[in-house]
Amino acid sequence: MSISRKGSFITFEGIDGCGKSTQAKLLLEYLNSNGTNAILVREPGGTRISEEIRQVLLNTDRRELTHRTEALLMTASRAQLTDEIIIPNLEDGKTVIADRYIDSTVAYQGGGRGIEIAWLHELNQFATDRLLPNITFFVDILPEEASRRKDFESDRIEEGGLDLQYRVRDTYLSLAEKEPNRIIVIDGYGSEAEIHQKIIEEINRRNIVG
Ligand code: ADP
Ligand code: TYD
């Protein structure tokens, strides 16, 4: 399928608490105040159906959820978001910023849960009609620092603890090595403003928007 896409698609990735939602919001504000029409979505969620799926995925009282079901629900949530929000907005010429997308499934369900990555690529391709981001920012910090920054209770996936977060981070790093043109590793230890500046520079350098 060819998606006639006029807008740009930018995604943010990283372990829980790395600061990517903060950066996604700062980028949204920056673009909208500089004349680029942009929207922000988050995963899992972002549509009525995807938010319902999110409840099943993250609620700590759903401990019986198996890893394969988790992978299927993550990608089901993504399929709905892609069809309902991401593709129509890109076709409309808007810039779409997503707080998590395909790489989260490879990092968490692959690296974190141990599902064969080839399956996850196929699931992602089916869920998104092969829609890839123009650029992905992987905000990188160590799990200990992320956990220090956290000021809320763990959800079902965060209950996997530091070991899971380390496996997730390693998988993101190897994805970034395999796709250096799409996935940019951003050092997550600077101030919010410093990290934001690096992201803007990268977007401008590559003419991603406008
Ligand atoms: P994520 O979306 O990756 O889970 P958030 O953006 O929600 O992370 O940030 C997690 C916590 O860390 C928040 O309390 C946020 O205010 C704080 N935070 C975000 N960016 C930074 C930063 N660069 N340095 C220190 N703390 C930060
Ligand atoms: P959320 O509260 O949105 O966390 P964060 O601010 O860290 O993004 O929770 C989303 C959780 O779902 C997070 O632990 C990562 C996980 N996740 C997956 O395991 N696979 C996926 O494909 C996606 C999109 C998220």
PDB file of C-alpha atoms and ligand atoms in Angstrom:
ATOM      1  CA  MET A   1       0.000   0.000   0.000  1.00  0.00           C
ATOM      2  CA  SER A   2       1.323   3.480  -0.675  1.00  0.00           C
ATOM      3  CA  ILE A   3       0.435   6.127   1.817  1.00  0.00           C
ATOM      4  CA  SER A   4       0.478   9.545   0.198  1.00  0.00           C
ATOM      5  CA  ARG A   5       2.114  11.284   3.032  1.00  0.00           C
ATOM      6  CA  LYS A   6       2.632  14.998   3.004  1.00  0.00           C
ATOM      7  CA  GLY A   7       3.429  15.516   6.680  1.00  0.00           C
ATOM      8  CA  SER A   8       6.417  14.284   8.675  1.00  0.00           C
ATOM      9  CA  PHE A   9       6.315  11.516  11.223  1.00  0.00           C
ATOM     10  CA  ILE A  10       8.564  11.833  14.290  1.00  0.00           C
ATOM     11  CA  THR A  11       8.722   9.252  17.079  1.00  0.00           C
ATOM     12  CA  PHE A  12      10.217   9.216  20.579  1.00  0.00           C
ATOM     13  CA  GLU A  13      11.516   6.082  22.245  1.00  0.00           C
ATOM     14  CA  GLY A  14      13.297   5.050  25.417  1.00  0.00           C
ATOM     15  CA  ILE A  15      12.974   3.184  28.690  1.00  0.00           C
ATOM     16  CA  ASP A  16      10.290   4.201  31.188  1.00  0.00           C
ATOM     17  CA  GLY A  17      11.064   7.565  32.773  1.00  0.00           C
ATOM     18  CA  CYS A  18      13.845   8.575  30.345  1.00  0.00           C
ATOM     19  CA  GLY A  19      12.227  11.949  29.636  1.00  0.00           C
ATOM     20  CA  LYS A  20      10.791  11.279  26.183  1.00  0.00           C
ATOM     21  CA  SER A  21       7.241  12.525  26.944  1.00  0.00           C
ATOM     22  CA  THR A  22       8.744  15.800  28.171  1.00  0.00           C
ATOM     23  CA  GLN A  23      10.688  16.100  24.905  1.00  0.00           C
ATOM     24  CA  ALA A  24       7.718  15.123  22.732  1.00  0.00           C
ATOM     25  CA  LYS A  25       5.658  17.907  24.349  1.00  0.00           C
ATOM     26  CA  LEU A  26       8.455  20.486  24.010  1.00  0.00           C
ATOM     27  CA  LEU A  27       8.807  19.601  20.320  1.00  0.00           C
ATOM     28  CA  LEU A  28       5.042  19.888  19.794  1.00  0.00           C
ATOM     29  CA  GLU A  29       5.033  23.383  21.352  1.00  0.00           C
ATOM     30  CA  TYR A  30       8.097  24.413  19.362  1.00  0.00           C
ATOM     31  CA  LEU A  31       6.663  23.269  16.013  1.00  0.00           C
ATOM     32  CA  ASN A  32       3.219  24.737  16.599  1.00  0.00           C
ATOM     33  CA  SER A  33       4.670  28.074  17.626  1.00  0.00           C
ATOM     34  CA  ASN A  34       6.903  28.107  14.531  1.00  0.00           C
ATOM     35  CA  GLY A  35       4.152  27.669  11.976  1.00  0.00           C
ATOM     36  CA  THR A  36       4.209  23.865  11.608  1.00  0.00           C
ATOM     37  CA  ASN A  37       0.882  22.224  12.262  1.00  0.00           C
ATOM     38  CA  ALA A  38       1.714  19.301  14.558  1.00  0.00           C
ATOM     39  CA  ILE A  39      -0.136  16.807  16.727  1.00  0.00           C
ATOM     40  CA  LEU A  40       1.063  14.504  19.505  1.00  0.00           C
ATOM     41  CA  VAL A  41      -0.118  10.943  20.162  1.00  0.00           C
ATOM     42  CA  ARG A  42       0.954   8.391  22.737  1.00  0.00           C
ATOM     43  CA  GLU A  43       1.146   4.608  22.791  1.00  0.00           C
ATOM     44  CA  PRO A  44      -0.376   2.354  23.820  1.00  0.00           C
ATOM     45  CA  GLY A  45      -3.475   4.512  23.425  1.00  0.00           C
ATOM     46  CA  GLY A  46      -4.406   7.633  21.521  1.00  0.00           C
ATOM     47  CA  THR A  47      -7.838   6.534  20.266  1.00  0.00           C
ATOM     48  CA  ARG A  48     -10.960   5.398  22.105  1.00  0.00           C
ATOM     49  CA  ILE A  49     -10.289   1.746  21.307  1.00  0.00           C
ATOM     50  CA  SER A  50      -6.527   1.981  21.875  1.00  0.00           C
ATOM     51  CA  GLU A  51      -7.090   3.574  25.310  1.00  0.00           C
ATOM     52  CA  GLU A  52      -9.335   0.634  26.207  1.00  0.00           C
ATOM     53  CA  ILE A  53      -6.583  -1.756  25.123  1.00  0.00           C
ATOM     54  CA  ARG A  54      -4.134   0.322  27.231  1.00  0.00           C
ATOM     55  CA  GLN A  55      -6.184  -0.406  30.351  1.00  0.00           C
ATOM     56  CA  VAL A  56      -5.848  -4.157  29.780  1.00  0.00           C
ATOM     57  CA  LEU A  57      -2.127  -3.830  29.045  1.00  0.00           C
ATOM     58  CA  LEU A  58      -1.016  -1.647  31.928  1.00  0.00           C
ATOM     59  CA  ASN A  59      -3.414  -2.410  34.758  1.00  0.00           C
ATOM     60  CA  THR A  60      -1.520  -4.192  37.536  1.00  0.00           C
ATOM     61  CA  ASP A  61      -4.462  -6.532  38.193  1.00  0.00           C
ATOM     62  CA  ARG A  62      -4.064  -8.204  34.735  1.00  0.00           C
ATOM     63  CA  ARG A  63      -1.095 -10.383  35.746  1.00  0.00           C
ATOM     64  CA  GLU A  64      -2.366 -13.390  33.739  1.00  0.00           C
ATOM     65  CA  LEU A  65      -1.729 -11.554  30.445  1.00  0.00           C
ATOM     66  CA  THR A  66       0.768 -13.674  28.475  1.00  0.00           C
ATOM     67  CA  HIS A  67       3.709 -12.239  26.534  1.00  0.00           C
ATOM     68  CA  ARG A  68       2.242 -13.135  23.147  1.00  0.00           C
ATOM     69  CA  THR A  69      -1.097 -11.555  24.049  1.00  0.00           C
ATOM     70  CA  GLU A  70       0.795  -8.481  25.226  1.00  0.00           C
ATOM     71  CA  ALA A  71       2.563  -8.235  21.832  1.00  0.00           C
ATOM     72  CA  LEU A  72      -0.720  -8.649  19.973  1.00  0.00           C
ATOM     73  CA  LEU A  73      -2.487  -6.009  22.069  1.00  0.00           C
ATOM     74  CA  MET A  74       0.383  -3.507  21.727  1.00  0.00           C
ATOM     75  CA  THR A  75       0.240  -3.885  17.966  1.00  0.00           C
ATOM     76  CA  ALA A  76      -3.577  -3.882  17.899  1.00  0.00           C
ATOM     77  CA  SER A  77      -3.544  -0.554  19.723  1.00  0.00           C
ATOM     78  CA  ARG A  78      -0.988   0.685  17.151  1.00  0.00           C
ATOM     79  CA  ALA A  79      -3.070  -0.496  14.181  1.00  0.00           C
ATOM     80  CA  GLN A  80      -6.091   1.482  15.386  1.00  0.00           C
ATOM     81  CA  LEU A  81      -3.996   4.588  16.095  1.00  0.00           C
ATOM     82  CA  THR A  82      -2.260   4.359  12.711  1.00  0.00           C
ATOM     83  CA  ASP A  83      -5.505   4.017  10.737  1.00  0.00           C
ATOM     84  CA  GLU A  84      -7.580   6.454  12.747  1.00  0.00           C
ATOM     85  CA  ILE A  85      -5.114   9.238  13.549  1.00  0.00           C
ATOM     86  CA  ILE A  86      -1.571   8.921  12.174  1.00  0.00           C
ATOM     87  CA  ILE A  87      -2.229   8.259   8.477  1.00  0.00           C
ATOM     88  CA  PRO A  88      -5.130  10.738   8.023  1.00  0.00           C
ATOM     89  CA  ASN A  89      -3.112  13.515   9.694  1.00  0.00           C
ATOM     90  CA  LEU A  90       0.000  12.817   7.614  1.00  0.00           C
ATOM     91  CA  GLU A  91      -2.145  12.844   4.486  1.00  0.00           C
ATOM     92  CA  ASP A  92      -3.506  16.172   5.659  1.00  0.00           C
ATOM     93  CA  GLY A  93       0.023  17.568   5.742  1.00  0.00           C
ATOM     94  CA  LYS A  94       0.349  17.641   9.524  1.00  0.00           C
ATOM     95  CA  THR A  95       3.458  16.640  11.420  1.00  0.00           C
ATOM     96  CA  VAL A  96       2.695  13.717  13.706  1.00  0.00           C
ATOM     97  CA  ILE A  97       4.776  13.220  16.861  1.00  0.00           C
ATOM     98  CA  ALA A  98       4.348   9.847  18.575  1.00  0.00           C
ATOM     99  CA  ASP A  99       5.411   9.068  22.141  1.00  0.00           C
ATOM    100  CA  ARG A 100       6.400   5.425  21.379  1.00  0.00           C
ATOM    101  CA  TYR A 101       5.764   3.415  18.193  1.00  0.00           C
ATOM    102  CA  ILE A 102       7.130   0.244  16.508  1.00  0.00           C
ATOM    103  CA  ASP A 103      10.527   0.212  18.253  1.00  0.00           C
ATOM    104  CA  SER A 104       8.838  -0.053  21.672  1.00  0.00           C
ATOM    105  CA  THR A 105       7.396  -3.421  20.686  1.00  0.00           C
ATOM    106  CA  VAL A 106      10.774  -4.730  19.521  1.00  0.00           C
ATOM    107  CA  ALA A 107      12.522  -3.370  22.644  1.00  0.00           C
ATOM    108  CA  TYR A 108       9.950  -4.441  25.278  1.00  0.00           C
ATOM    109  CA  GLN A 109       8.265  -7.545  23.866  1.00  0.00           C
ATOM    110  CA  GLY A 110      11.477  -8.644  22.072  1.00  0.00           C
ATOM    111  CA  GLY A 111      14.352  -7.616  24.342  1.00  0.00           C
ATOM    112  CA  GLY A 112      12.235  -7.389  27.490  1.00  0.00           C
ATOM    113  CA  ARG A 113       9.989 -10.441  27.164  1.00  0.00           C
ATOM    114  CA  GLY A 114      12.092 -12.609  24.867  1.00  0.00           C
ATOM    115  CA  ILE A 115       9.712 -12.936  21.909  1.00  0.00           C
ATOM    116  CA  GLU A 116      11.480 -13.649  18.620  1.00  0.00           C
ATOM    117  CA  ILE A 117      12.127 -10.292  16.970  1.00  0.00           C
ATOM    118  CA  ALA A 118      11.244 -11.522  13.459  1.00  0.00           C
ATOM    119  CA  TRP A 119       7.652 -12.068  14.649  1.00  0.00           C
ATOM    120  CA  LEU A 120       7.507  -8.577  16.090  1.00  0.00           C
ATOM    121  CA  HIS A 121       8.713  -7.010  12.834  1.00  0.00           C
ATOM    122  CA  GLU A 122       5.926  -8.833  11.013  1.00  0.00           C
ATOM    123  CA  LEU A 123       3.331  -7.764  13.550  1.00  0.00           C
ATOM    124  CA  ASN A 124       4.544  -4.168  13.331  1.00  0.00           C
ATOM    125  CA  GLN A 125       4.414  -4.202   9.545  1.00  0.00           C
ATOM    126  CA  PHE A 126       0.880  -5.587   9.567  1.00  0.00           C
ATOM    127  CA  ALA A 127      -0.267  -3.102  12.221  1.00  0.00           C
ATOM    128  CA  THR A 128       1.154  -0.045  10.474  1.00  0.00           C
ATOM    129  CA  ASP A 129       0.849  -0.942   6.802  1.00  0.00           C
ATOM    130  CA  ARG A 130       4.672  -0.560   6.845  1.00  0.00           C
ATOM    131  CA  LEU A 131       4.499   3.103   7.806  1.00  0.00           C
ATOM    132  CA  LEU A 132       7.923   4.104   9.156  1.00  0.00           C
ATOM    133  CA  PRO A 133       8.826   7.305  11.009  1.00  0.00           C
ATOM    134  CA  ASN A 134      10.987   9.856   9.171  1.00  0.00           C
ATOM    135  CA  ILE A 135      13.053  10.117  12.328  1.00  0.00           C
ATOM    136  CA  THR A 136      13.116   8.467  15.751  1.00  0.00           C
ATOM    137  CA  PHE A 137      14.721   9.948  18.853  1.00  0.00           C
ATOM    138  CA  PHE A 138      15.896   7.357  21.354  1.00  0.00           C
ATOM    139  CA  VAL A 139      16.383   9.266  24.615  1.00  0.00           C
ATOM    140  CA  ASP A 140      19.022   7.275  26.454  1.00  0.00           C
ATOM    141  CA  ILE A 141      19.603   7.147  30.209  1.00  0.00           C
ATOM    142  CA  LEU A 142      20.464   4.265  32.536  1.00  0.00           C
ATOM    143  CA  PRO A 143      17.572   2.467  34.264  1.00  0.00           C
ATOM    144  CA  GLU A 144      18.763   3.566  37.742  1.00  0.00           C
ATOM    145  CA  GLU A 145      18.515   7.236  36.749  1.00  0.00           C
ATOM    146  CA  ALA A 146      15.096   6.689  35.136  1.00  0.00           C
ATOM    147  CA  SER A 147      13.863   5.044  38.288  1.00  0.00           C
ATOM    148  CA  ARG A 148      15.161   7.965  40.412  1.00  0.00           C
ATOM    149  CA  ARG A 149      13.157  10.376  38.231  1.00  0.00           C
ATOM    150  CA  LYS A 150       9.931   8.411  38.628  1.00  0.00           C
ATOM    151  CA  ASP A 151       7.319   9.943  40.895  1.00  0.00           C
ATOM    152  CA  PHE A 152       4.411   7.576  40.239  1.00  0.00           C
ATOM    153  CA  GLU A 153       3.457   3.944  40.903  1.00  0.00           C
ATOM    154  CA  SER A 154       4.697   1.207  38.594  1.00  0.00           C
ATOM    155  CA  ASP A 155       2.331  -0.127  35.917  1.00  0.00           C
ATOM    156  CA  ARG A 156       2.224  -3.839  34.970  1.00  0.00           C
ATOM    157  CA  ILE A 157       5.203  -3.567  32.623  1.00  0.00           C
ATOM    158  CA  GLU A 158       7.336  -1.426  34.944  1.00  0.00           C
ATOM    159  CA  GLU A 159       6.901  -4.129  37.571  1.00  0.00           C
ATOM    160  CA  GLY A 160       9.509  -6.031  35.481  1.00  0.00           C
ATOM    161  CA  GLY A 161      12.095  -3.925  37.352  1.00  0.00           C
ATOM    162  CA  LEU A 162      15.629  -2.825  36.433  1.00  0.00           C
ATOM    163  CA  ASP A 163      16.564  -6.109  34.693  1.00  0.00           C
ATOM    164  CA  LEU A 164      13.776  -5.686  32.177  1.00  0.00           C
ATOM    165  CA  GLN A 165      14.676  -2.010  31.625  1.00  0.00           C
ATOM    166  CA  TYR A 166      18.321  -3.000  30.945  1.00  0.00           C
ATOM    167  CA  ARG A 167      17.263  -5.555  28.326  1.00  0.00           C
ATOM    168  CA  VAL A 168      14.929  -2.985  26.762  1.00  0.00           C
ATOM    169  CA  ARG A 169      17.727  -0.391  26.621  1.00  0.00           C
ATOM    170  CA  ASP A 170      20.187  -2.871  25.052  1.00  0.00           C
ATOM    171  CA  THR A 171      17.638  -3.694  22.368  1.00  0.00           C
ATOM    172  CA  TYR A 172      17.072   0.000  21.594  1.00  0.00           C
ATOM    173  CA  LEU A 173      20.841   0.472  21.275  1.00  0.00           C
ATOM    174  CA  SER A 174      21.148  -2.404  18.826  1.00  0.00           C
ATOM    175  CA  LEU A 175      18.170  -1.111  16.826  1.00  0.00           C
ATOM    176  CA  ALA A 176      19.888   2.286  16.627  1.00  0.00           C
ATOM    177  CA  GLU A 177      23.069   0.603  15.386  1.00  0.00           C
ATOM    178  CA  LYS A 178      21.122  -1.221  12.674  1.00  0.00           C
ATOM    179  CA  GLU A 179      19.178   1.851  11.524  1.00  0.00           C
ATOM    180  CA  PRO A 180      21.478   4.826  12.127  1.00  0.00           C
ATOM    181  CA  ASN A 181      19.744   6.962   9.508  1.00  0.00           C
ATOM    182  CA  ARG A 182      16.367   6.748  11.205  1.00  0.00           C
ATOM    183  CA  ILE A 183      17.151   6.255  14.898  1.00  0.00           C
ATOM    184  CA  ILE A 184      19.104   9.024  16.601  1.00  0.00           C
ATOM    185  CA  VAL A 185      20.508   8.315  20.054  1.00  0.00           C
ATOM    186  CA  ILE A 186      20.066  11.369  22.284  1.00  0.00           C
ATOM    187  CA  ASP A 187      21.947  11.573  25.578  1.00  0.00           C
ATOM    188  CA  GLY A 188      19.162  11.931  28.148  1.00  0.00           C
ATOM    189  CA  TYR A 189      21.370  13.348  30.937  1.00  0.00           C
ATOM    190  CA  GLY A 190      21.339  17.019  29.915  1.00  0.00           C
ATOM    191  CA  SER A 191      18.740  19.542  31.065  1.00  0.00           C
ATOM    192  CA  GLU A 192      15.310  19.440  29.393  1.00  0.00           C
ATOM    193  CA  ALA A 193      16.248  22.584  27.422  1.00  0.00           C
ATOM    194  CA  GLU A 194      19.606  21.170  26.266  1.00  0.00           C
ATOM    195  CA  ILE A 195      18.050  17.948  25.024  1.00  0.00           C
ATOM    196  CA  HIS A 196      15.278  19.884  23.289  1.00  0.00           C
ATOM    197  CA  GLN A 197      17.912  21.988  21.504  1.00  0.00           C
ATOM    198  CA  LYS A 198      19.731  18.884  20.213  1.00  0.00           C
ATOM    199  CA  ILE A 199      16.462  17.506  18.878  1.00  0.00           C
ATOM    200  CA  ILE A 200      15.601  20.744  17.074  1.00  0.00           C
ATOM    201  CA  GLU A 201      19.086  20.875  15.560  1.00  0.00           C
ATOM    202  CA  GLU A 202      18.743  17.333  14.220  1.00  0.00           C
ATOM    203  CA  ILE A 203      15.310  18.069  12.763  1.00  0.00           C
ATOM    204  CA  ASN A 204      16.541  21.230  11.066  1.00  0.00           C
ATOM    205  CA  ARG A 205      19.747  19.615   9.823  1.00  0.00           C
ATOM    206  CA  ARG A 206      17.737  16.908   8.067  1.00  0.00           C
ATOM    207  CA  ASN A 207      14.935  19.189   6.856  1.00  0.00           C
ATOM    208  CA  ILE A 208      12.385  16.941   8.543  1.00  0.00           C
ATOM    209  CA  VAL A 209       9.621  19.547   8.742  1.00  0.00           C
ATOM    210  CA  GLY A 210       8.540  22.473   6.632  1.00  0.00           C
TER     211      GLY A 210
HETATM  212  P1  ADP B   1       8.941   9.239  29.997  1.00  0.00           P
HETATM  213  O1  ADP B   1       7.880   9.780  29.107  1.00  0.00           O
HETATM  214  O2  ADP B   1      10.137   8.822  29.246  1.00  0.00           O
HETATM  215  O3  ADP B   1       8.442   8.180  30.925  1.00  0.00           O
HETATM  216  P2  ADP B   1       8.895  11.839  31.330  1.00  0.00           P
HETATM  217  O4  ADP B   1       9.127  12.827  30.249  1.00  0.00           O
HETATM  218  O5  ADP B   1       7.498  11.673  31.840  1.00  0.00           O
HETATM  219  O6  ADP B   1       9.498  10.412  30.926  1.00  0.00           O
HETATM  220  O7  ADP B   1       9.890  12.199  32.511  1.00  0.00           O
HETATM  221  C1  ADP B   1       9.977  11.409  33.691  1.00  0.00           C
HETATM  222  C2  ADP B   1      10.321  12.329  34.875  1.00  0.00           C
HETATM  223  O8  ADP B   1      11.630  12.894  34.695  1.00  0.00           O
HETATM  224  C3  ADP B   1       9.386  13.526  35.021  1.00  0.00           C
HETATM  225  O9  ADP B   1       9.207  13.783  36.398  1.00  0.00           O
HETATM  226  C4  ADP B   1      10.120  14.660  34.336  1.00  0.00           C
HETATM  227  O10 ADP B   1       9.774  15.925  34.865  1.00  0.00           O
HETATM  228  C5  ADP B   1      11.568  14.315  34.637  1.00  0.00           C
HETATM  229  N1  ADP B   1      12.486  14.735  33.559  1.00  0.00           N
HETATM  230  C6  ADP B   1      12.230  14.813  32.231  1.00  0.00           C
HETATM  231  N2  ADP B   1      13.318  15.228  31.545  1.00  0.00           N
HETATM  232  C7  ADP B   1      14.305  15.395  32.464  1.00  0.00           C
HETATM  233  C8  ADP B   1      15.681  15.824  32.375  1.00  0.00           C
HETATM  234  N3  ADP B   1      16.254  16.109  31.213  1.00  0.00           N
HETATM  235  N4  ADP B   1      16.386  15.859  33.521  1.00  0.00           N
HETATM  236  C9  ADP B   1      15.828  15.532  34.707  1.00  0.00           C
HETATM  237  N5  ADP B   1      14.539  15.152  34.870  1.00  0.00           N
HETATM  238  C10 ADP B   1      13.782  15.085  33.756  1.00  0.00           C
HETATM  239  P1  TYD B   2       3.419   4.738  29.761  1.00  0.00           P
HETATM  240  O1  TYD B   2       2.775   5.056  31.062  1.00  0.00           O
HETATM  241  O2  TYD B   2       2.866   5.390  28.546  1.00  0.00           O
HETATM  242  O3  TYD B   2       4.943   4.943  29.975  1.00  0.00           O
HETATM  243  P2  TYD B   2       6.028   5.839  29.339  1.00  0.00           P
HETATM  244  O4  TYD B   2       5.791   7.220  29.866  1.00  0.00           O
HETATM  245  O5  TYD B   2       7.288   5.216  29.828  1.00  0.00           O
HETATM  246  O6  TYD B   2       5.868   5.704  27.851  1.00  0.00           O
HETATM  247  O7  TYD B   2       3.424   3.161  29.617  1.00  0.00           O
HETATM  248  C1  TYD B   2       3.640   2.512  28.458  1.00  0.00           C
HETATM  249  C2  TYD B   2       4.286   1.178  28.817  1.00  0.00           C
HETATM  250  O8  TYD B   2       4.031   0.245  27.776  1.00  0.00           O
HETATM  251  C3  TYD B   2       5.800   1.306  28.951  1.00  0.00           C
HETATM  252  O9  TYD B   2       6.238   0.490  30.048  1.00  0.00           O
HETATM  253  C4  TYD B   2       6.308   0.686  27.673  1.00  0.00           C
HETATM  254  C5  TYD B   2       5.244  -0.312  27.318  1.00  0.00           C
HETATM  255  N1  TYD B   2       5.131  -0.623  25.884  1.00  0.00           N
HETATM  256  C6  TYD B   2       5.478  -1.903  25.440  1.00  0.00           C
HETATM  257  O10 TYD B   2       5.868  -2.762  26.247  1.00  0.00           O
HETATM  258  N2  TYD B   2       5.355  -2.194  24.116  1.00  0.00           N
HETATM  259  C7  TYD B   2       4.895  -1.286  23.207  1.00  0.00           C
HETATM  260  O11 TYD B   2       4.801  -1.599  21.998  1.00  0.00           O
HETATM  261  C8  TYD B   2       4.520   0.015  23.692  1.00  0.00           C
HETATM  262  C9  TYD B   2       3.977   1.042  22.738  1.00  0.00           C
HETATM  263  C10 TYD B   2       4.655   0.302  25.038  1.00  0.00           C
END
